Amino acid sequence: KVTLPDSWAIGYNHKFDDRTRVELNGTYTKWSTYDALNISFDDPMGIPGGTIPGSYSQKNWSNGWRYALGVEHKLSDKYTIMGGYAYDESVIPFDGADFIVPTGARRTYSLGFQYHDKKQTLAMTLGFIDIDGLSIKGHIAAGDTYDTARSHDNYAKVVGISYQRNF
């Protein structure tokens, strides 16, 4: 069972003309409701009499904001280019961080294009996420072999492809 946190978004979209528009938005997420990640198994993968230990990890994350800016510009009736930037605050405290989600603040840069006609839309985007480092407190009682660790030089590359067919 997974319960996701509540979030609220507010945005503004401005169309300069028939070819160019800009969108600004902010999203507030109540990550404080994510107080623990507990994993347990009702049926340990069909092993008769077998047990697989669960994983119990306190999180106690903070609430946080995500700010984003996007631009679209139509080059013609069929081709559009897109660009974007987003900034996500780090919501993970020193004693609630781990290597499952070892993330500090994030900056996402993206570029993309669309081809569209009356019957279909094809979009491709490339993104680069620059992720700040984060100090992580070890929990010796839980089996960690370190007092403190630090993630650093983190990044992610994202490729998106979508296709829409109108009937």
Backbone as CSV, one residue per row, in Angstrom:
resi,resn,N_x,N_y,N_z,CA_x,CA_y,CA_z,C_x,C_y,C_z
1,LYS,0.856,-1.174,0.000,0.000,0.000,0.000,0.900,1.235,0.000
2,VAL,0.616,2.162,-0.889,1.397,3.394,-0.969,0.436,4.575,-0.902
3,THR,0.706,5.494,-0.014,-0.073,6.728,0.077,0.848,7.873,-0.313
4,LEU,0.480,8.567,-1.369,1.298,9.680,-1.845,0.900,10.965,-1.132
5,PRO,1.831,11.902,-0.991,1.519,13.141,-0.275,0.628,14.076,-1.094
6,ASP,-0.132,14.907,-0.382,-0.943,15.942,-1.032,-0.023,16.964,-1.668
7,SER,-0.472,17.531,-2.782,0.272,18.636,-3.378,-0.713,19.615,-3.999
8,TRP,-0.306,20.857,-4.054,-1.102,21.934,-4.638,-0.223,22.655,-5.643
9,ALA,-0.825,23.035,-6.757,-0.063,23.734,-7.797,-0.784,25.009,-8.198
10,ILE,0.014,25.997,-8.546,-0.517,27.243,-9.075,0.351,27.607,-10.272
11,GLY,-0.296,28.120,-11.311,0.471,28.429,-12.501,-0.101,29.593,-13.274
12,TYR,0.692,30.068,-14.193,0.294,31.160,-15.069,0.809,30.831,-16.460
13,ASN,-0.056,30.937,-17.443,0.299,30.671,-18.829,0.039,31.933,-19.629
14,HIS,1.031,32.394,-20.373,0.851,33.599,-21.180,1.149,33.272,-22.637
15,LYS,0.189,33.554,-23.495,0.354,33.348,-24.929,0.681,34.706,-25.544
16,PHE,1.914,34.867,-26.009,2.341,36.138,-26.581,1.687,36.394,-27.932
17,ASP,1.607,35.346,-28.720,0.977,35.419,-30.038,0.588,33.993,-30.426
18,ASP,0.262,33.758,-31.685,-0.144,32.416,-32.108,1.012,31.425,-32.120
19,ARG,2.232,31.907,-31.921,3.391,31.023,-32.023,4.127,30.783,-30.711
20,THR,4.070,31.698,-29.757,4.918,31.601,-28.564,4.090,31.720,-27.288
21,ARG,4.375,30.812,-26.350,3.739,30.898,-25.030,4.743,30.513,-23.956
22,VAL,4.495,31.051,-22.761,5.347,30.796,-21.599,4.449,30.349,-20.455
23,GLU,4.935,29.408,-19.671,4.190,28.943,-18.506,5.094,28.976,-17.283
24,LEU,4.566,29.520,-16.189,5.239,29.521,-14.892,4.363,28.725,-13.939
25,ASN,4.979,27.931,-13.077,4.158,27.284,-12.053,4.973,26.958,-10.823
26,GLY,4.252,26.776,-9.747,4.823,26.367,-8.474,3.977,25.242,-7.908
27,THR,4.630,24.240,-7.353,3.918,23.118,-6.753,4.425,22.941,-5.324
28,TYR,3.497,22.928,-4.383,3.815,22.726,-2.970,3.404,21.303,-2.608
29,THR,4.338,20.517,-2.081,4.046,19.126,-1.728,4.250,18.926,-0.236
30,LYS,3.279,18.277,0.392,3.323,18.010,1.843,4.103,16.721,2.117
31,TRP,5.411,16.789,1.845,6.267,15.636,2.070,6.327,15.248,3.547
32,SER,5.903,16.132,4.438,5.925,15.801,5.871,5.030,14.605,6.183
33,THR,4.086,14.291,5.300,3.245,13.107,5.518,4.008,11.823,5.194
34,TYR,5.166,11.950,4.541,6.022,10.805,4.247,6.976,10.641,5.429
35,ASP,6.483,10.032,6.502,7.270,9.948,7.725,8.109,8.681,7.820
36,ALA,7.786,7.672,7.014,8.555,6.427,7.062,8.338,5.639,5.776
37,LEU,9.336,4.826,5.439,9.209,3.872,4.347,9.343,2.489,4.968
38,ASN,8.209,1.829,5.127,8.192,0.513,5.743,7.760,-0.517,4.704
39,ILE,8.577,-1.528,4.529,8.293,-2.576,3.558,8.161,-3.890,4.309
40,SER,7.036,-4.566,4.106,6.831,-5.872,4.725,6.266,-6.821,3.672
41,PHE,6.394,-8.110,3.915,5.964,-9.124,2.967,4.928,-10.024,3.619
42,ASP,3.722,-10.122,3.010,2.705,-11.053,3.494,3.062,-12.480,3.086
43,ASP,3.553,-12.625,1.862,3.951,-13.927,1.344,5.385,-13.789,0.850
44,PRO,6.347,-14.304,1.596,7.747,-14.128,1.210,8.103,-14.917,-0.050
45,MET,7.550,-14.467,-1.162,7.827,-15.017,-2.490,7.564,-16.511,-2.577
46,GLY,6.537,-16.993,-1.877,6.137,-18.393,-1.986,7.082,-19.391,-1.344
47,ILE,7.979,-18.937,-0.497,8.907,-19.851,0.162,8.197,-20.451,1.368
48,PRO,7.929,-21.769,1.365,7.228,-22.372,2.509,8.023,-22.190,3.799
49,GLY,7.377,-21.600,4.789,8.008,-21.385,6.084,9.135,-20.372,6.052
50,GLY,9.382,-19.787,4.902,10.486,-18.838,4.776,10.075,-17.444,5.209
51,THR,11.036,-16.708,5.636,10.764,-15.323,6.001,11.807,-14.428,5.358
52,ILE,11.353,-13.290,4.929,12.250,-12.258,4.420,12.037,-11.059,5.331
53,PRO,13.103,-10.571,5.940,12.902,-9.454,6.867,12.399,-8.212,6.138
54,GLY,11.556,-7.487,6.822,11.060,-6.230,6.275,12.106,-5.138,6.423
55,SER,11.798,-4.000,5.858,12.672,-2.846,5.946,11.876,-1.702,6.548
56,TYR,12.394,-1.100,7.592,11.699,-0.022,8.282,12.653,1.162,8.400
57,SER,12.255,2.284,7.805,13.147,3.437,7.740,12.363,4.726,7.995
58,GLN,12.726,5.455,9.053,12.105,6.731,9.349,12.558,7.767,8.332
59,LYS,11.660,8.624,7.887,11.991,9.642,6.888,11.871,11.056,7.457
60,ASN,10.681,11.419,7.896,10.442,12.749,8.461,10.880,13.878,7.544
61,TRP,10.474,13.791,6.296,10.820,14.805,5.317,10.061,16.098,5.590
62,SER,10.546,17.185,5.046,9.901,18.498,5.166,8.978,18.728,3.971
63,ASN,8.109,19.697,4.090,7.298,20.120,2.953,8.182,20.951,2.031
64,GLY,7.865,21.002,0.752,8.736,21.743,-0.148,8.060,22.224,-1.413
65,TRP,8.760,23.108,-2.096,8.279,23.744,-3.326,9.070,23.281,-4.537
66,ARG,8.392,23.287,-5.671,9.006,23.091,-6.985,8.572,24.268,-7.840
67,TYR,9.537,24.931,-8.469,9.252,26.074,-9.335,9.658,25.703,-10.762
68,ALA,8.842,26.056,-11.740,9.153,25.668,-13.118,8.798,26.784,-14.097
69,LEU,9.544,26.806,-15.194,9.340,27.751,-16.283,9.464,26.966,-17.582
70,GLY,8.494,27.144,-18.478,8.542,26.460,-19.763,8.197,27.414,-20.892
71,VAL,8.807,27.181,-22.057,8.565,28.014,-23.240,8.305,27.090,-24.420
72,GLU,7.291,27.433,-25.210,7.015,26.738,-26.467,6.994,27.761,-27.587
73,HIS,7.589,27.393,-28.718,7.565,28.292,-29.873,7.308,27.463,-31.125
74,LYS,6.235,27.802,-31.845,5.909,27.119,-33.088,6.789,27.666,-34.202
75,LEU,7.541,26.769,-34.824,8.357,27.156,-35.965,7.515,27.218,-37.236
76,SER,6.478,26.366,-37.266,5.553,26.310,-38.399,4.266,25.659,-37.906
77,ASP,3.349,25.376,-38.796,2.112,24.706,-38.396,2.367,23.283,-37.897
78,LYS,3.492,22.697,-38.260,3.774,21.306,-37.902,4.874,21.122,-36.863
79,TYR,5.755,22.088,-36.700,6.916,21.900,-35.819,6.948,22.928,-34.699
80,THR,7.220,22.418,-33.493,7.305,23.254,-32.294,8.573,22.887,-31.528
81,ILE,9.284,23.888,-31.015,10.406,23.632,-30.117,9.991,24.034,-28.703
82,MET,10.590,23.375,-27.709,10.223,23.603,-26.309,11.492,23.668,-25.461
83,GLY,11.448,24.431,-24.407,12.544,24.497,-23.452,11.977,24.698,-22.058
84,GLY,12.700,24.214,-21.053,12.195,24.368,-19.699,13.291,24.340,-18.652
85,TYR,12.936,24.854,-17.484,13.803,24.850,-16.319,12.924,24.632,-15.104
86,ALA,13.379,23.789,-14.181,12.646,23.578,-12.930,13.647,23.501,-11.779
87,TYR,13.216,23.994,-10.623,14.030,23.931,-9.409,13.193,23.264,-8.321
88,ASP,13.718,22.180,-7.752,13.060,21.475,-6.646,13.875,21.660,-5.382
89,GLU,13.243,22.154,-4.335,13.913,22.272,-3.041,14.198,20.877,-2.483
90,SER,15.274,20.738,-1.732,15.519,19.482,-1.035,14.649,19.452,0.218
91,VAL,13.956,18.351,0.414,13.058,18.218,1.566,13.554,17.154,2.540
92,ILE,14.744,16.613,2.267,15.232,15.456,3.013,16.193,15.905,4.110
93,PRO,15.878,15.624,5.384,16.771,16.014,6.479,17.950,15.043,6.616
94,PHE,18.983,15.485,7.279,20.199,14.704,7.514,19.888,13.329,8.085
95,ASP,18.980,13.264,9.077,18.693,11.978,9.717,17.565,11.211,9.033
96,GLY,17.044,11.717,7.912,15.994,11.002,7.189,16.412,10.634,5.781
97,ALA,17.678,10.885,5.445,18.182,10.582,4.107,18.690,9.151,4.055
98,ASP,18.708,8.592,2.870,19.293,7.278,2.658,19.722,7.164,1.202
99,PHE,20.185,6.007,0.824,20.670,5.834,-0.538,19.570,5.399,-1.500
100,ILE,18.347,5.202,-1.024,17.226,4.901,-1.912,16.865,6.163,-2.688
101,VAL,16.774,7.295,-1.985,16.486,8.590,-2.609,17.496,9.595,-2.057
102,PRO,18.749,9.545,-2.524,19.786,10.421,-1.964,19.841,11.757,-2.685
103,THR,18.849,12.613,-2.457,18.789,13.802,-3.298,18.749,15.102,-2.518
104,GLY,19.597,16.001,-2.957,19.540,17.375,-2.492,18.640,18.156,-3.444
105,ALA,18.780,19.455,-3.450,17.998,20.286,-4.378,18.338,19.883,-5.814
106,ARG,17.353,20.053,-6.709,17.546,19.638,-8.096,17.217,20.772,-9.056
107,ARG,18.019,20.880,-10.102,17.760,21.810,-11.206,17.635,20.976,-12.470
108,THR,16.497,21.122,-13.154,16.244,20.352,-14.369,16.208,21.281,-15.568
109,TYR,16.994,20.952,-16.576,17.046,21.700,-17.828,16.520,20.776,-18.921
110,SER,15.621,21.275,-19.778,15.065,20.399,-20.804,14.890,21.125,-22.130
111,LEU,15.025,20.350,-23.199,14.799,20.812,-24.561,13.974,19.753,-25.279
112,GLY,13.126,20.197,-26.206,12.333,19.218,-26.930,11.753,19.789,-28.203
113,PHE,11.154,18.898,-28.956,10.455,19.339,-30.155,9.214,18.488,-30.352
114,GLN,8.270,19.025,-31.122,7.034,18.326,-31.470,6.816,18.413,-32.968
115,TYR,6.308,17.315,-33.501,5.761,17.319,-34.856,4.282,17.023,-34.692
116,HIS,3.428,17.821,-35.301,1.992,17.559,-35.184,1.277,17.930,-36.466
117,ASP,0.293,17.097,-36.791,-0.636,17.400,-37.876,-2.031,17.058,-37.366
118,LYS,-3.014,17.005,-38.233,-4.397,16.790,-37.789,-4.608,15.415,-37.168
119,LYS,-3.802,14.427,-37.524,-4.022,13.057,-37.059,-3.092,12.610,-35.935
120,GLN,-1.969,13.290,-35.733,-0.993,12.762,-34.785,-0.069,13.849,-34.239
121,THR,0.540,13.517,-33.082,1.567,14.366,-32.483,2.695,13.461,-32.004
122,LEU,3.909,13.798,-32.392,5.097,13.098,-31.927,5.961,14.117,-31.194
123,ALA,6.358,13.789,-29.966,7.191,14.694,-29.177,8.415,13.946,-28.667
124,MET,9.550,14.629,-28.650,10.780,14.084,-28.080,11.405,15.165,-27.196
125,THR,11.839,14.770,-26.008,12.469,15.719,-25.094,13.740,15.106,-24.506
126,LEU,14.679,15.975,-24.198,15.907,15.602,-23.509,15.998,16.451,-22.254
127,GLY,16.346,15.831,-21.148,16.470,16.569,-19.906,17.754,16.223,-19.186
128,PHE,18.267,17.168,-18.446,19.443,16.965,-17.612,19.091,17.471,-16.220
129,ILE,19.236,16.619,-15.216,18.933,16.991,-13.833,20.252,17.093,-13.070
130,ASP,20.556,18.290,-12.588,21.740,18.553,-11.773,21.296,18.454,-10.319
131,ILE,21.848,17.487,-9.585,21.368,17.168,-8.236,22.438,17.544,-7.212
132,ASP,22.079,18.403,-6.257,23.013,18.787,-5.191,23.335,17.601,-4.295
133,GLY,24.494,17.662,-3.674,24.884,16.640,-2.717,24.033,16.722,-1.455
134,LEU,24.117,15.667,-0.665,23.335,15.600,0.568,24.081,14.748,1.580
135,SER,24.186,15.223,2.811,24.785,14.426,3.886,23.752,13.446,4.415
136,ILE,24.214,12.238,4.707,23.326,11.152,5.130,23.840,10.602,6.450
137,LYS,22.978,10.592,7.461,23.349,10.075,8.782,23.237,8.557,8.783
138,GLY,24.299,7.893,9.249,24.258,6.448,9.400,23.489,6.058,10.650
139,HIS,22.835,4.924,10.593,22.090,4.386,11.734,22.716,3.034,12.085
140,ILE,23.683,3.090,12.987,24.448,1.909,13.365,23.536,0.808,13.882
141,ALA,22.505,1.167,14.655,21.581,0.170,15.208,20.820,-0.564,14.107
142,ALA,20.671,0.069,12.956,19.957,-0.551,11.836,20.922,-1.324,10.927
143,GLY,22.204,-1.356,11.292,23.160,-2.129,10.514,24.055,-1.318,9.598
144,ASP,23.919,0.007,9.604,24.806,0.830,8.777,26.229,0.748,9.320
145,THR,27.193,0.784,8.436,28.602,0.702,8.850,29.294,2.053,8.772
146,TYR,28.543,3.128,8.741,29.104,4.478,8.655,28.347,5.406,9.590
147,ASP,29.042,6.438,10.081,28.396,7.469,10.898,27.744,8.510,10.009
148,THR,28.486,8.943,8.992,27.992,9.960,8.056,28.530,9.643,6.664
149,ALA,27.683,9.817,5.682,28.101,9.682,4.285,27.601,10.917,3.547
150,ARG,28.113,11.142,2.351,27.675,12.301,1.569,27.568,11.895,0.109
151,SER,26.418,12.214,-0.474,26.286,12.029,-1.920,26.810,13.302,-2.585
152,HIS,27.403,13.170,-3.749,27.918,14.346,-4.458,28.073,14.012,-5.936
153,ASP,28.220,15.047,-6.756,28.381,14.902,-8.204,27.260,14.052,-8.812
154,ASN,26.029,14.346,-8.413,24.885,13.574,-8.880,24.227,14.252,-10.076
155,TYR,23.784,13.444,-11.007,23.018,13.965,-12.134,22.199,12.828,-12.732
156,ALA,21.232,13.191,-13.527,20.430,12.209,-14.256,20.139,12.774,-15.635
157,LYS,20.095,11.890,-16.609,19.714,12.253,-17.965,18.367,11.602,-18.242
158,VAL,17.482,12.364,-18.852,16.122,11.877,-19.092,15.796,12.048,-20.572
159,VAL,15.232,11.014,-21.170,14.774,11.062,-22.557,13.280,10.726,-22.549
160,GLY,12.497,11.557,-23.200,11.069,11.301,-23.280,10.607,11.265,-24.729
161,ILE,9.791,10.293,-25.070,9.198,10.179,-26.400,7.707,9.903,-26.206
162,SER,6.877,10.685,-26.865,5.440,10.415,-26.780,4.840,10.485,-28.171
163,TYR,3.804,9.694,-28.361,3.088,9.674,-29.621,1.599,9.671,-29.327
164,GLN,0.883,10.532,-30.007,-0.580,10.631,-29.825,-1.229,10.514,-31.203
165,ARG,-2.207,9.661,-31.292,-2.943,9.483,-32.546,-4.380,9.880,-32.311
166,ASN,-4.905,10.764,-33.135,-6.296,11.214,-33.040,-7.163,10.392,-33.983
167,PHE,-8.290,9.923,-33.487,-9.217,9.138,-34.304,-10.493,9.898,-34.558
